[in-house]
Coordinates of C-alpha atoms in Angstrom, one line a residue:
M1 CA -48.2 -68.8 -69.1
L2 CA -51.6 -69.5 -69.9
I3 CA -52.6 -69.5 -66.4
A4 CA -50.4 -66.0 -65.8
Q5 CA -51.8 -64.4 -69.1
E6 CA -55.8 -65.1 -67.5
L7 CA -54.9 -63.9 -64.0
R8 CA -53.2 -60.9 -65.1
R9 CA -56.1 -59.8 -67.1
K10 CA -58.6 -61.0 -63.8
N11 CA -56.9 -61.1 -60.7
I12 CA -53.6 -58.5 -60.7
A13 CA -53.3 -59.8 -57.0
E14 CA -53.4 -63.6 -57.9
Y15 CA -51.7 -62.6 -60.8
L16 CA -48.6 -61.2 -58.2
L17 CA -48.9 -64.6 -56.2
Y18 CA -48.9 -67.1 -58.8
M19 CA -45.4 -65.0 -60.5
W20 CA -43.8 -65.4 -57.2
Q21 CA -44.6 -69.1 -56.7
V22 CA -43.3 -69.7 -60.6
E23 CA -40.0 -67.9 -59.7
D24 CA -39.7 -70.6 -56.3
T25 CA -41.0 -73.3 -59.0
I26 CA -38.0 -72.2 -61.3
R27 CA -35.6 -72.4 -58.7
A28 CA -36.6 -75.9 -57.3
F29 CA -35.4 -77.3 -60.9
G30 CA -32.2 -75.7 -60.8
C31 CA -33.5 -72.9 -63.0
S32 CA -32.8 -75.7 -65.8
L33 CA -35.3 -74.9 -68.6
S34 CA -34.4 -78.9 -69.2
R35 CA -35.9 -80.3 -66.2
I36 CA -38.8 -78.3 -66.0
R37 CA -39.5 -79.2 -69.3
R38 CA -39.8 -82.5 -68.6
E39 CA -40.5 -83.0 -64.7
Y40 CA -42.9 -79.8 -64.6
I41 CA -44.3 -78.6 -68.3
D42 CA -44.4 -82.6 -69.2
R43 CA -47.2 -83.3 -66.8
F44 CA -50.0 -80.9 -68.1
D45 CA -52.2 -81.7 -70.6
Y46 CA -51.4 -79.4 -73.0
T47 CA -51.1 -79.9 -76.7
D48 CA -47.2 -79.4 -78.3
E49 CA -47.7 -75.7 -79.4
Q50 CA -49.0 -75.0 -75.5
K51 CA -45.8 -76.8 -74.1
E52 CA -43.5 -75.0 -76.4
D53 CA -45.2 -71.8 -75.5
E54 CA -44.7 -72.9 -71.8
A55 CA -40.9 -73.5 -72.3
D56 CA -40.3 -70.3 -74.0
W57 CA -41.7 -68.4 -70.9
F58 CA -40.4 -70.4 -68.4
G59 CA -37.0 -69.7 -70.9
N60 CA -37.6 -66.0 -70.6
L61 CA -37.9 -65.9 -67.1
I62 CA -34.7 -67.7 -66.3
R63 CA -32.8 -65.9 -68.4
M64 CA -34.8 -62.6 -66.8
M65 CA -33.5 -64.5 -62.9
N66 CA -30.2 -64.9 -64.0
E67 CA -29.5 -61.9 -65.8
E68 CA -31.2 -59.6 -62.8
G69 CA -29.5 -61.7 -60.3
C70 CA -32.8 -63.4 -58.4
R71 CA -31.6 -67.2 -59.0
E72 CA -31.3 -67.4 -55.1
K73 CA -34.1 -65.1 -53.8
G74 CA -36.1 -62.1 -54.8
H75 CA -38.2 -61.1 -57.9
I76 CA -37.2 -60.2 -61.5
Q77 CA -38.6 -56.8 -62.2
I78 CA -41.9 -57.3 -64.0
N79 CA -43.1 -58.7 -60.9
K80 CA -41.7 -55.7 -59.1
V81 CA -43.1 -53.1 -61.6
V82 CA -46.3 -55.3 -60.5
L83 CA -46.0 -54.4 -56.8
Q84 CA -44.5 -50.8 -57.4
Q85 CA -48.3 -50.1 -59.1
L86 CA -50.3 -51.8 -56.7
E87 CA -48.0 -49.8 -53.7
E88 CA -49.0 -46.1 -56.3
L89 CA -52.6 -46.7 -56.6
H90 CA -52.5 -47.7 -52.7
A91 CA -51.2 -44.5 -52.2
Q92 CA -53.3 -42.6 -54.0
L93 CA -56.1 -44.2 -52.8
L94 CA -55.1 -43.3 -49.3
G95 CA -54.3 -39.7 -50.0
S96 CA -58.1 -39.1 -51.7
S97 CA -61.1 -38.8 -50.1
K98 CA -63.0 -40.2 -52.6
F99 CA -62.4 -43.5 -51.1
P100 CA -63.6 -44.0 -47.6
F101 CA -64.3 -47.5 -47.4
Y102 CA -60.4 -48.3 -48.9
N103 CA -59.2 -46.1 -46.1
S104 CA -60.9 -47.8 -43.4
E105 CA -60.3 -51.0 -44.9
Y106 CA -57.0 -50.3 -44.7
Y107 CA -57.0 -48.7 -40.8
K108 CA -58.4 -52.0 -40.1
V109 CA -55.8 -53.9 -41.7
L110 CA -53.2 -51.8 -39.9
P111 CA -52.3 -53.6 -36.6
Y112 CA -51.6 -56.7 -38.3
I113 CA -49.1 -55.2 -41.2
V114 CA -47.0 -53.0 -37.9
E115 CA -47.2 -56.7 -35.8
L116 CA -46.0 -58.4 -39.6
R117 CA -43.3 -55.9 -40.0
N118 CA -41.9 -56.0 -36.4
H119 CA -41.8 -59.6 -37.0
G120 CA -40.1 -59.6 -40.4
A121 CA -36.8 -60.1 -41.7
N122 CA -36.6 -56.4 -43.9
K123 CA -39.0 -54.0 -42.1
E124 CA -38.0 -51.3 -44.3
E125 CA -40.6 -53.1 -47.0
N126 CA -43.6 -51.0 -47.5
E127 CA -47.3 -51.8 -46.1
I128 CA -48.6 -53.5 -49.6
E129 CA -45.1 -55.8 -49.9
T130 CA -45.9 -57.3 -46.7
C131 CA -49.5 -57.7 -46.8
F132 CA -48.1 -59.9 -50.2
N133 CA -45.6 -61.5 -48.1
S134 CA -48.3 -62.9 -45.7
L135 CA -50.1 -63.6 -48.1
Y136 CA -47.6 -65.9 -49.8
G137 CA -46.5 -67.1 -46.9
V138 CA -49.8 -68.7 -45.8
M139 CA -50.4 -69.7 -49.3
M140 CA -46.6 -71.9 -48.9
L141 CA -47.8 -73.2 -45.5
R142 CA -51.5 -74.3 -46.8
L143 CA -49.2 -76.3 -49.9
Q144 CA -47.3 -77.8 -47.5
K145 CA -50.5 -78.8 -45.3
K146 CA -48.7 -77.0 -42.1
D147 CA -50.5 -75.3 -39.3
I148 CA -51.8 -72.1 -39.5
S149 CA -52.7 -70.3 -36.2
L150 CA -56.0 -69.1 -35.6
E151 CA -54.6 -65.5 -35.4
T152 CA -52.7 -65.8 -38.5
Q153 CA -55.9 -67.3 -40.2
H154 CA -58.2 -63.9 -39.2
A155 CA -54.7 -61.7 -39.7
V156 CA -54.3 -63.2 -43.3
K157 CA -58.7 -63.0 -43.9
E158 CA -58.5 -59.1 -43.5
I159 CA -55.1 -58.8 -45.2
S160 CA -57.0 -60.1 -48.0
T161 CA -59.6 -58.7 -47.8
F162 CA -57.6 -55.2 -48.4
I163 CA -55.8 -56.5 -51.0
G164 CA -58.8 -57.9 -52.9
M165 CA -60.1 -54.0 -52.7
L166 CA -56.8 -53.1 -53.5
N167 CA -57.4 -55.7 -56.6
D168 CA -60.4 -54.0 -57.8
Y169 CA -59.2 -50.6 -57.6
Y170 CA -56.9 -51.1 -59.8
L171 CA -58.9 -53.4 -62.3
K172 CA -61.6 -50.6 -62.2
D173 CA -58.3 -48.0 -62.8
K174 CA -57.1 -49.8 -65.9
Q175 CA -60.7 -50.2 -67.3
E176 CA -61.3 -46.4 -66.7
P177 CA -58.7 -44.0 -64.8
L178 CA -60.1 -43.2 -61.5
E179 CA -60.4 -39.6 -60.3
F180 CA -58.5 -39.1 -57.1
E181 CA -59.2 -35.6 -57.1

């Protein structure tokens, strides 16, 4: 919860990737709050109050995952909303002539997105979701200390730059709404 709050304020892209990891962490513990308390939360150097706050937060996420049918896979609504906000901002940025650098970066990354979508299981997902799925997948491979091809490393570097640019516009838009025309 503490990490999520900080990331949501400073970097919405990292927040979303973090929240996807939290969903997977919950699944890894069988959606059991008692296991998460005992085997996960207790490992952190938190005060008792912080541990209780974390447990409450995880408990709420578990409830949402159960209610929304995400125990096995998928994302809870709060994460889908963030992704949808980023998708909408992406469409607005592309539709405006005021953001040529964003458009340029998008067209630089588009071949990677097309290739990823052609190899992915869900060809219907939108481009921003494809980007996040690739970033998350590589993040998981790195955590597992698995090899990542040079081609994939290059693609992820470009996608990271693009998503970073989208993140920056998201934060600017939250501070003072962007004018699209």
